[in-house]
CSV table of C-alpha atoms and ligand atoms in Angstrom, one decimal:
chain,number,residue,atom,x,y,z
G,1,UNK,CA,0.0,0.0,0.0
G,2,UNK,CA,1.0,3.6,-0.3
G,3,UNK,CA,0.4,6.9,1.2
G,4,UNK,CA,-1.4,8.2,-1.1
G,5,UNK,CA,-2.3,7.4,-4.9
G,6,UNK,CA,-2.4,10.5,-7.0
G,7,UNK,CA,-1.6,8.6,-9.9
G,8,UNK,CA,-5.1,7.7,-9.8
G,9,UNK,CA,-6.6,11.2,-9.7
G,10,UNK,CA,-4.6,11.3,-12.9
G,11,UNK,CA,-6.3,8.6,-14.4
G,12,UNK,CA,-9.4,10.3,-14.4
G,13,UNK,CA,-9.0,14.1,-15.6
G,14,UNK,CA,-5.7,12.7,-18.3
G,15,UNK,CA,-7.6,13.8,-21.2
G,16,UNK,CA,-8.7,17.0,-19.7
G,17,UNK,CA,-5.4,17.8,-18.7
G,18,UNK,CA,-3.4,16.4,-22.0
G,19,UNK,CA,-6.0,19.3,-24.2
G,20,UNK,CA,-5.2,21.8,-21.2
G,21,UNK,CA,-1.7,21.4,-21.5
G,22,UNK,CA,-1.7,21.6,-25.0
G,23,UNK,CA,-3.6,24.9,-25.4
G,24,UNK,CA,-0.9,26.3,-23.3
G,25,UNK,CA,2.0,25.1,-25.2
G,26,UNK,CA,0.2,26.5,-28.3
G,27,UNK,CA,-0.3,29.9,-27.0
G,28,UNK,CA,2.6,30.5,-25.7
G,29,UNK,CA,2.8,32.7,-22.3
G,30,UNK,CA,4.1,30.1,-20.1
G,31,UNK,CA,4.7,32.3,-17.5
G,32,UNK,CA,1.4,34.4,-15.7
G,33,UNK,CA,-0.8,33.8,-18.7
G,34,UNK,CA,-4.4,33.6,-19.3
G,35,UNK,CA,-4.8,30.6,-17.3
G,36,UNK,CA,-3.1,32.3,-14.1
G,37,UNK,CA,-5.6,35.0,-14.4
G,38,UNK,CA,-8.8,32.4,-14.1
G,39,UNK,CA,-7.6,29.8,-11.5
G,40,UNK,CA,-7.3,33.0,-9.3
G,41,UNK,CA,-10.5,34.5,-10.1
G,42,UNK,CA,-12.0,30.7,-9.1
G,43,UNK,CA,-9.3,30.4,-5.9
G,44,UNK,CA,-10.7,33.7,-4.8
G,45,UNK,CA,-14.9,32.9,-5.2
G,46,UNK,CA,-13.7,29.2,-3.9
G,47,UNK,CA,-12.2,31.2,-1.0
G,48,UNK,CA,-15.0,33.8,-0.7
G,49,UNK,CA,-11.7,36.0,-0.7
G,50,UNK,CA,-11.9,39.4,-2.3
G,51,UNK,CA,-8.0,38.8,-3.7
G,52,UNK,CA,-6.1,35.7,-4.7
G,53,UNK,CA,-2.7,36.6,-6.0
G,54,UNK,CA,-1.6,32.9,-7.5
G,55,UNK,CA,2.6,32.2,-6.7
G,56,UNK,CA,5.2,29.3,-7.4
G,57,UNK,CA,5.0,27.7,-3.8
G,58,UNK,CA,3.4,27.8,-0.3
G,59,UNK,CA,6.4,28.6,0.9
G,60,UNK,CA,7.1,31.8,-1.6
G,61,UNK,CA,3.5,32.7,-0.7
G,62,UNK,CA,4.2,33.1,2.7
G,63,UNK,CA,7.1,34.9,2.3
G,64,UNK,CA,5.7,37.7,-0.5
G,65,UNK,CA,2.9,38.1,2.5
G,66,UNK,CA,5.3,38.8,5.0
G,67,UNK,CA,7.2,41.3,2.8
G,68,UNK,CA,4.1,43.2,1.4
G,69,UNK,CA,3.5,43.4,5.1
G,70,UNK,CA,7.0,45.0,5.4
G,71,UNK,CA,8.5,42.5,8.1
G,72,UNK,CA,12.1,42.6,8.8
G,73,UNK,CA,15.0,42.5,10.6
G,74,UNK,CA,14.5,43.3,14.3
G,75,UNK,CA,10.6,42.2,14.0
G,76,UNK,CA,9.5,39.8,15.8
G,77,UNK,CA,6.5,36.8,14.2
G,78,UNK,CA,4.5,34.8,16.9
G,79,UNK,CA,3.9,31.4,15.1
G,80,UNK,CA,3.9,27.5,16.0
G,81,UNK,CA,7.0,25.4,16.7
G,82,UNK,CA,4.7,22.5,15.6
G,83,UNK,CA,4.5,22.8,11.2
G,84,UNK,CA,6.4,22.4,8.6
G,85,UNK,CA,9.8,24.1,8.8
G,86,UNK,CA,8.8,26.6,5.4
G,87,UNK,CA,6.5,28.7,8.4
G,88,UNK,CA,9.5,29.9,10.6
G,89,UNK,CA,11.9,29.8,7.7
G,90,UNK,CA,10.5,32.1,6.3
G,91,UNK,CA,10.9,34.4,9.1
G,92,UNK,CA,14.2,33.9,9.5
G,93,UNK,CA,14.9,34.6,6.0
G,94,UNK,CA,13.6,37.8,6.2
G,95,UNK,CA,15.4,38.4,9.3
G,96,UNK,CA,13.1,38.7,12.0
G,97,UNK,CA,12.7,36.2,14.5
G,98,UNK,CA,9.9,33.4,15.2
G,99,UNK,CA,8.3,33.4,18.4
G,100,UNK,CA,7.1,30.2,19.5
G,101,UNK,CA,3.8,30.2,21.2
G,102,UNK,CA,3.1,26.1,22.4
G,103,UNK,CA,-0.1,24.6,21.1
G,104,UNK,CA,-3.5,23.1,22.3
G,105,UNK,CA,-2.8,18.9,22.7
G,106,UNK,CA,-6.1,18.0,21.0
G,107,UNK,CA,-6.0,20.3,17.8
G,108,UNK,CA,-2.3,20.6,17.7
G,109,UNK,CA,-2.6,24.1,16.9
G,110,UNK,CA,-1.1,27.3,18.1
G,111,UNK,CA,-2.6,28.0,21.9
G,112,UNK,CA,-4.4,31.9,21.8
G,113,UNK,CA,-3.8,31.4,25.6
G,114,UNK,CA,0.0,31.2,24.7
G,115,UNK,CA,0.0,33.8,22.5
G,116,UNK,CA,-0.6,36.2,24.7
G,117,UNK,CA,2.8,36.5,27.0
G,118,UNK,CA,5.0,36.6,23.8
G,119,UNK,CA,3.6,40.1,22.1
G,120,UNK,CA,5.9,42.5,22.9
G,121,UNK,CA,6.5,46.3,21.1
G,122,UNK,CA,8.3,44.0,18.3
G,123,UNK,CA,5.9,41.9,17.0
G,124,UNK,CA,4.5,42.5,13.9
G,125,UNK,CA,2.5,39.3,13.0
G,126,UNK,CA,1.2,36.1,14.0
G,127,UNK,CA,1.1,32.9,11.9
G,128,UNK,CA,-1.3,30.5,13.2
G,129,UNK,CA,-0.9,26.5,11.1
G,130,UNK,CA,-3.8,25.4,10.0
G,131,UNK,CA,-2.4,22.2,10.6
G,132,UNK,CA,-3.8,18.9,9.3
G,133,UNK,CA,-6.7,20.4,7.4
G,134,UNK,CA,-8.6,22.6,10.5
G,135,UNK,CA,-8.5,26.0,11.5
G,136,UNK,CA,-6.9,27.7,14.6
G,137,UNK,CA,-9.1,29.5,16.9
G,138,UNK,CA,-9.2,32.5,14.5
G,139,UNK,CA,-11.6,34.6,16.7
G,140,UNK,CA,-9.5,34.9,19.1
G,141,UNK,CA,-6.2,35.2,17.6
G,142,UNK,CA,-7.5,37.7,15.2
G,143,UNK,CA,-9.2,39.7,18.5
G,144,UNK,CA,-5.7,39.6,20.1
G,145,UNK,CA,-3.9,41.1,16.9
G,146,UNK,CA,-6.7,43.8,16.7
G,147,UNK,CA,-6.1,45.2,20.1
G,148,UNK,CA,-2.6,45.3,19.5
G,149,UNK,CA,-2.8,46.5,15.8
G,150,UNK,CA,-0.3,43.4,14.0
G,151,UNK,CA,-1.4,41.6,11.3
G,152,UNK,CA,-2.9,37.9,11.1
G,153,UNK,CA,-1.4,35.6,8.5
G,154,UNK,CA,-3.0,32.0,7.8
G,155,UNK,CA,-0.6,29.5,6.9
G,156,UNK,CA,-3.2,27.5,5.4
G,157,UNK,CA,-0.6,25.2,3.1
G,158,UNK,CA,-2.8,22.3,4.3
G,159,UNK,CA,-6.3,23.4,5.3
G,160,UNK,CA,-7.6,24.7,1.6
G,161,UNK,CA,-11.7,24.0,1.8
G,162,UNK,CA,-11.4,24.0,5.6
G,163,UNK,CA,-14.0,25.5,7.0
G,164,UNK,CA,-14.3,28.1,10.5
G,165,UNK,CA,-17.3,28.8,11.7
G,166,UNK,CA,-18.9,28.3,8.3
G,167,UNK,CA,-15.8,30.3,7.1
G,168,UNK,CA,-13.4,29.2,4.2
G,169,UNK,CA,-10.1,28.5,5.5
G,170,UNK,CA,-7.9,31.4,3.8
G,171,UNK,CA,-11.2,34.4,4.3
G,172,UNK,CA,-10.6,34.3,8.4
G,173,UNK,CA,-7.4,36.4,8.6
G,174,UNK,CA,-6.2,39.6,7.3
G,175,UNK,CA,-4.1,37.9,4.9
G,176,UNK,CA,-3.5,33.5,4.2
G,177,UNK,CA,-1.2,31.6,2.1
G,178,UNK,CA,-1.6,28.0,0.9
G,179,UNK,CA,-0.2,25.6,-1.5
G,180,UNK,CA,-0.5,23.2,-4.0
G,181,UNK,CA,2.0,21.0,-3.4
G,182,UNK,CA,1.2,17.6,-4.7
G,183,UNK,CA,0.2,16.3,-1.3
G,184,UNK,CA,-1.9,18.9,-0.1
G,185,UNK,CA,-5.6,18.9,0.1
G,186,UNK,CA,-5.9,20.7,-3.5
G,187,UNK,CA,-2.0,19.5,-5.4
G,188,UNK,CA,-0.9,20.7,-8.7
G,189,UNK,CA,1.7,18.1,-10.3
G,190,UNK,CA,4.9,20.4,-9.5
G,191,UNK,CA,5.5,23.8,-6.9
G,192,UNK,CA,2.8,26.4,-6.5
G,193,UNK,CA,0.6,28.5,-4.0
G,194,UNK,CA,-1.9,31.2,-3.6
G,195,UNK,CA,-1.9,34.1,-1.2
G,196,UNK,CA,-5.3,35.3,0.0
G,197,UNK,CA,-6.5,38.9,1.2
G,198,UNK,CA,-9.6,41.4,1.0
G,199,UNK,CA,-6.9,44.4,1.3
G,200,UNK,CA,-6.9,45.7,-2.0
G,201,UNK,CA,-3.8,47.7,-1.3
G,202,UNK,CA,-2.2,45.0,0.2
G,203,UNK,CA,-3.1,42.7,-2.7
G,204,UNK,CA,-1.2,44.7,-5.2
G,205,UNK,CA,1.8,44.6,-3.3
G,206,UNK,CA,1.9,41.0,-3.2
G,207,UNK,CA,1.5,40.9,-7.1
G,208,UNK,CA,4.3,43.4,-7.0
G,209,UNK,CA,6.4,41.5,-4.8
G,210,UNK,CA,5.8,38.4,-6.8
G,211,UNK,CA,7.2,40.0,-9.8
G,212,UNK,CA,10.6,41.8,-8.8
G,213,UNK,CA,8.6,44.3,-6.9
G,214,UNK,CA,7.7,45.5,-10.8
G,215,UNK,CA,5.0,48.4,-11.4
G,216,UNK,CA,5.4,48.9,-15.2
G,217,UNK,CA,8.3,47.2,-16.9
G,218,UNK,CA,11.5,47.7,-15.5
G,219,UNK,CA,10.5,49.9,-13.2
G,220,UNK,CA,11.3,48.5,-9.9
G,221,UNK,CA,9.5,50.1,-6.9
G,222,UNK,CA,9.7,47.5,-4.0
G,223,UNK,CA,12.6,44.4,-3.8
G,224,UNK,CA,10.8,41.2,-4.6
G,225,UNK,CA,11.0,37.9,-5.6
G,226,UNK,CA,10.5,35.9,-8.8
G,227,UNK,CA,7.5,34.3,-7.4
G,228,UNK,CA,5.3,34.2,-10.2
G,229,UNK,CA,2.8,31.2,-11.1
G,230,UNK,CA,3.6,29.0,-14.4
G,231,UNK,CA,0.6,29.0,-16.8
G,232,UNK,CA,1.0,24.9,-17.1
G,233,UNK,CA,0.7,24.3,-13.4
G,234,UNK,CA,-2.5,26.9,-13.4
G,235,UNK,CA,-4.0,24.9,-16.5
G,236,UNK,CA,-3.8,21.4,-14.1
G,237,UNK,CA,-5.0,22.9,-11.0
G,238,UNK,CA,-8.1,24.3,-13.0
G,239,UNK,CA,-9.0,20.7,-13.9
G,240,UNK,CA,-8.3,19.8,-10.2
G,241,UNK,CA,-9.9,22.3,-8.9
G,242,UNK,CA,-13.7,21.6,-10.9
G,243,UNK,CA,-13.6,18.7,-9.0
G,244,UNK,CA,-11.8,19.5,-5.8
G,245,UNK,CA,-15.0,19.7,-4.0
G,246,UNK,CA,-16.1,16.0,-4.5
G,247,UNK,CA,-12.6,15.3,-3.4
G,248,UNK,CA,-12.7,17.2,-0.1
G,249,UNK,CA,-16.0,15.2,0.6
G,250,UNK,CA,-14.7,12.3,-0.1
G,251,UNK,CA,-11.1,13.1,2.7
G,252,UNK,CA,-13.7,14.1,5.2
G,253,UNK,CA,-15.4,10.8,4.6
G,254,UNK,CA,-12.4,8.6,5.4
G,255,UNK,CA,-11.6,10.4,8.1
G,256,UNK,CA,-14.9,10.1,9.9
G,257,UNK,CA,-15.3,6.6,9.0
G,258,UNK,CA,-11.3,5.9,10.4
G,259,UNK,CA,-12.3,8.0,13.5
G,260,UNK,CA,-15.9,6.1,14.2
G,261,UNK,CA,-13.8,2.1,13.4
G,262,UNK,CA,-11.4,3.5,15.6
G,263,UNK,CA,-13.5,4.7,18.3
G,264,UNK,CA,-15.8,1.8,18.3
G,265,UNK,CA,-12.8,0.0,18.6
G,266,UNK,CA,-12.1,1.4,22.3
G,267,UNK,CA,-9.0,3.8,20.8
G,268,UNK,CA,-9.3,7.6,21.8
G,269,UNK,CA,-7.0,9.1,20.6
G,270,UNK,CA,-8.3,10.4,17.3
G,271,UNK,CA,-8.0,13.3,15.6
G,272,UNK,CA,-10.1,16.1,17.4
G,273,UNK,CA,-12.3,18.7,14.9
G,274,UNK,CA,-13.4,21.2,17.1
G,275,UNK,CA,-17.4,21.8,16.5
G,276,UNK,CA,-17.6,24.4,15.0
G,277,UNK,CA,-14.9,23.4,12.1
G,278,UNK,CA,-14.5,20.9,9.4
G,279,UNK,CA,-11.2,19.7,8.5
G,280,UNK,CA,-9.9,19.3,4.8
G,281,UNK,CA,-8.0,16.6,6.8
G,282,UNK,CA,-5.1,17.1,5.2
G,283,UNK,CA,-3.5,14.5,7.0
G,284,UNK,CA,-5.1,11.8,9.6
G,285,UNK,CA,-2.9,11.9,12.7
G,286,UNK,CA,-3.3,10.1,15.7
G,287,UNK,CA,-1.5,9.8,18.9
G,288,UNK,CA,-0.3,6.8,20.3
G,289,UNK,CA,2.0,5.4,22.9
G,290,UNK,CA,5.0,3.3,21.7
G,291,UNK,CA,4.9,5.0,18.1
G,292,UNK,CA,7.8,3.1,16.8
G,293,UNK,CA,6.7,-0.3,17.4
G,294,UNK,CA,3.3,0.7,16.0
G,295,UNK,CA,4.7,1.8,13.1
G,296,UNK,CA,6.9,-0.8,13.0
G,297,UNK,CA,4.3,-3.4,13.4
G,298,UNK,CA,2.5,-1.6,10.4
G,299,UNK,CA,5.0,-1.4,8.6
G,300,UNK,CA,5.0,-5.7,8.8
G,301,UNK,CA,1.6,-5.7,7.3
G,302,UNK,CA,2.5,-3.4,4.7
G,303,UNK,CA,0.7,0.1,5.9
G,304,UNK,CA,3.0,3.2,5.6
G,305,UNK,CA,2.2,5.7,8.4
G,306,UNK,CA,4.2,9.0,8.0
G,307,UNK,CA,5.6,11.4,11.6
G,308,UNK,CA,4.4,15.2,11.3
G,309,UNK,CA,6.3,16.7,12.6
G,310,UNK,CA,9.3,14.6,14.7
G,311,UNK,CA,11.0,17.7,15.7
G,312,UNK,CA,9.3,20.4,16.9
G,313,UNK,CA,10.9,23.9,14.8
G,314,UNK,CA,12.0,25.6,18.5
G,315,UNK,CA,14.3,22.8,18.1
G,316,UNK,CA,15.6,22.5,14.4
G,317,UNK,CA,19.0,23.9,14.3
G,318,UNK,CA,18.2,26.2,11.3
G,319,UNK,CA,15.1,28.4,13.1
G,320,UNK,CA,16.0,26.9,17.1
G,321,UNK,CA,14.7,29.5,19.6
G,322,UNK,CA,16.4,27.6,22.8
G,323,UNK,CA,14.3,30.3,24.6
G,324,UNK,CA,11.0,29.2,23.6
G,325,UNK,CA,8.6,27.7,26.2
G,326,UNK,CA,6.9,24.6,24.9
G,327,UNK,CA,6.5,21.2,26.3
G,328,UNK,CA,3.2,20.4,24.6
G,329,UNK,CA,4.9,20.8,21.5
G,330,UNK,CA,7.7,18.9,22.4
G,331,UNK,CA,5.5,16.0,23.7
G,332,UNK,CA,3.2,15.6,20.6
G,333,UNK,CA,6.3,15.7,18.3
G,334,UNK,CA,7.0,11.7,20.3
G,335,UNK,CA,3.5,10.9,20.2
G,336,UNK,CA,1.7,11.8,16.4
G,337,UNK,CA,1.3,9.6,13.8
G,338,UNK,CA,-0.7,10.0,10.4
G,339,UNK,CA,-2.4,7.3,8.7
G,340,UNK,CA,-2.7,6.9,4.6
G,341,UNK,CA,-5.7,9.3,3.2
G,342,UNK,CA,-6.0,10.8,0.5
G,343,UNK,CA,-9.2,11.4,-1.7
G,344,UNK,CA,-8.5,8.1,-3.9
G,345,UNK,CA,-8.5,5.8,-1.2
G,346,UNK,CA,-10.4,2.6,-1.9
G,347,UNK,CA,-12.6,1.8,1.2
G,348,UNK,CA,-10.8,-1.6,1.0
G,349,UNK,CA,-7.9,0.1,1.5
G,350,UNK,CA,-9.4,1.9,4.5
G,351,UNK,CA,-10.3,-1.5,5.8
G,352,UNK,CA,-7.3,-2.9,5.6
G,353,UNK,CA,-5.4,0.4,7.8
G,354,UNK,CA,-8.1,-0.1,10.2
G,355,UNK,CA,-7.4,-3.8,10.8
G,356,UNK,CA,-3.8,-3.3,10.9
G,357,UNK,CA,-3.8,-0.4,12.8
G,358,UNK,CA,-6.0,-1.7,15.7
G,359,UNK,CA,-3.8,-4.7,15.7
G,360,UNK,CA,-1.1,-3.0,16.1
G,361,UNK,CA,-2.2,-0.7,18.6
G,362,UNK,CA,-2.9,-3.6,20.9
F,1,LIG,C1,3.6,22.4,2.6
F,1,LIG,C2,3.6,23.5,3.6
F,1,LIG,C3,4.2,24.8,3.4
F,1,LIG,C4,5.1,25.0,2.1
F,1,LIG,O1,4.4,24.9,0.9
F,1,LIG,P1,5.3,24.5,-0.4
F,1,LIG,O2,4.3,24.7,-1.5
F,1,LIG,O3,5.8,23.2,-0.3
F,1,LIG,O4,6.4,25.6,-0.4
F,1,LIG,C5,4.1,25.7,4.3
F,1,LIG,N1,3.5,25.5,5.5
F,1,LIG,C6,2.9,24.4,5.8
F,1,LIG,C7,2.2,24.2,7.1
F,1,LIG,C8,2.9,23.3,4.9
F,1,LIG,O5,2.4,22.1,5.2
């Protein structure tokens, strides 16, 4: 078995893609043409975000949103030790510095309670995860930022068609990034992103930024990046994206049916959607004692489980802050474990995860 089966997703939309493709290699703008311009106009209404400004990765998004937001050296960005390490690279790219605020043990997302201690006359942003497909507690995190006038950014890289409170994942903050990695909830077949905002102002300087901070041509008014979208990537996540919503149904209906086999089965420790969210579920992570020899024993019966994350980012070498308070973090980066989903899962498949892993469990 493997992690996930994209290959398959292929299968279906080949032809669709193949004529796609083609068109673009016959009309020639590679680069930011026509089919850029319509996969943000459907990102946005998907969104129900004023402004989608379409760029080559997640992790380029994030950073063209922290520079439109003019975050530098000396600044200070309250985010989550527990993500993927392009969240606090970024930062420290820039050169400001990642504040670590620890996270809640049942969402595994960024703590507001923790937030709270770290603001000081520095800060400039906080980057709440999204992790695993569902939504921080955006009312209070935004409320927090408000009172203390710094911006909210949504690293949503793995929780596009998440909802919040009936809210789309990337429309709850002031500005979000995702990306289409293939992996991720909605994946191109190569690098690309999206960054999200209903700040017109702020909007345009992202499409600045993404372009050598270019306002007419080769006139340079901000430093940016080459961070532009390729028309051939935008073509395949059109195709992916007419059908993204059956596929999000279909993630969120393995993941309930792994969570109801597994509770029925007498095992807790599943993942916990708060209420009043749904998760793109992203990935399926549970937690679980002796992690090795469950994954070992998994591994015997031929079911790949994946760690996110083993190392918490307080503690990679490149972004460490040996400063930063956070034991929950620490502890969930020995306990998590993600199970194969992905929206071309057979429920066979499903079946056979859920016998192995409840025999492996026990
Ligand atoms: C994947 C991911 C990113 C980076 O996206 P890329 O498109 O791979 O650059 C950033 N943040 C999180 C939380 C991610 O999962």
């Amino acid at each position: 078995m493997r992690f996930m089966n994209l290959d398959r997703q292929y299968d279906l939309i080949k032809d669709e893609v193949l004529a796609q493709l083609e068109v673009v290699l016959n009309h020639g703008q590679y680069i930011m043409g026509p089919e850029v311009i319509t996969l943000e106009q459907q990102l946005s209404e998907f969104a129900d975000a004023k402004h989608c400004v379409g760029v080559s990765s997640g992790t380029d998004a994030l950073l063209i949103a922290m520079m439109a937001l003019g975050i530098g050296p000396g600044d200070e960005v309250i985010t989550t030790p527990f993500s993927f390490i392009a969240t606090s690279e970024t930062i420290v790219l820039l050169g400001a510095k990642p504040v670590y605020a620890d996270i809640d043990d049942r969402t595994f997302n960024i703590d507001p309670a923790a937030i709270e201690g770290l603001i000081t006359a520095k800060t400039k942003a906080i980057i709440p995860v999204s992790l695993f497909g569902q939504c921080s507690d955006m009312d209070a995190i935004n409320a927090f930022a408000q009172q203390h006038g710094i911006a909210v950014i949504e690293d949503a890289a793995q929780s596009f068609g998440a909802t919040y409170k009936n809210r789309k994942s990337c429309a709850v903050s002031a500005i979000a990034t995702t990306s289409f990695y293939p992996s991720k909830p909605l994946g191109g077949y190569g690098d690309s992103g999206a960054c999200f905002t209903d700040d017109e102002a702020l909007a345009e300087k992202m499409r600045t930024i993404r372009v050598h901070g270019q306002t007419a041509q080769y006139q340079h008014t901000l430093v940016g990046v080459n961070g532009r979208l390729d028309s051939m990537q935008a073509a395949i996540l059109l195709s992916k994206l007419a059908r993204f919503k059956e596929d999000l149904a279909n993630r969120q209906r393995l993941g309930d049916r792994y969570t109801s086999a597994f509770k029925a089965a007498g095992f807790e420790h599943t993942p916990f959607i708060e209420p009043h969210n749904t998760s793109a579920y992203a990935q399926y992570t549970v937690k679980v004692d002796q992690r090795a020899e469950v994954i070992a024993r998994l591994r015997e019966k031929n079911v790949p489980a994946m760690i996110f994350y083993p190392t918490p980012l307080h503690q990679q070498p490149a972004v460490a802050d040996p400063d930063a308070n956070c034991p929950i973090s620490e502890a969930m980066s020995k306990q998590v474990m993600s199970l194969p989903i992905c929206a071309f899962m057979t429920d066979e498949e499903q079946e056979e995860v859920i016998d192995a892993f409840i025999e492996s469990i026990n």
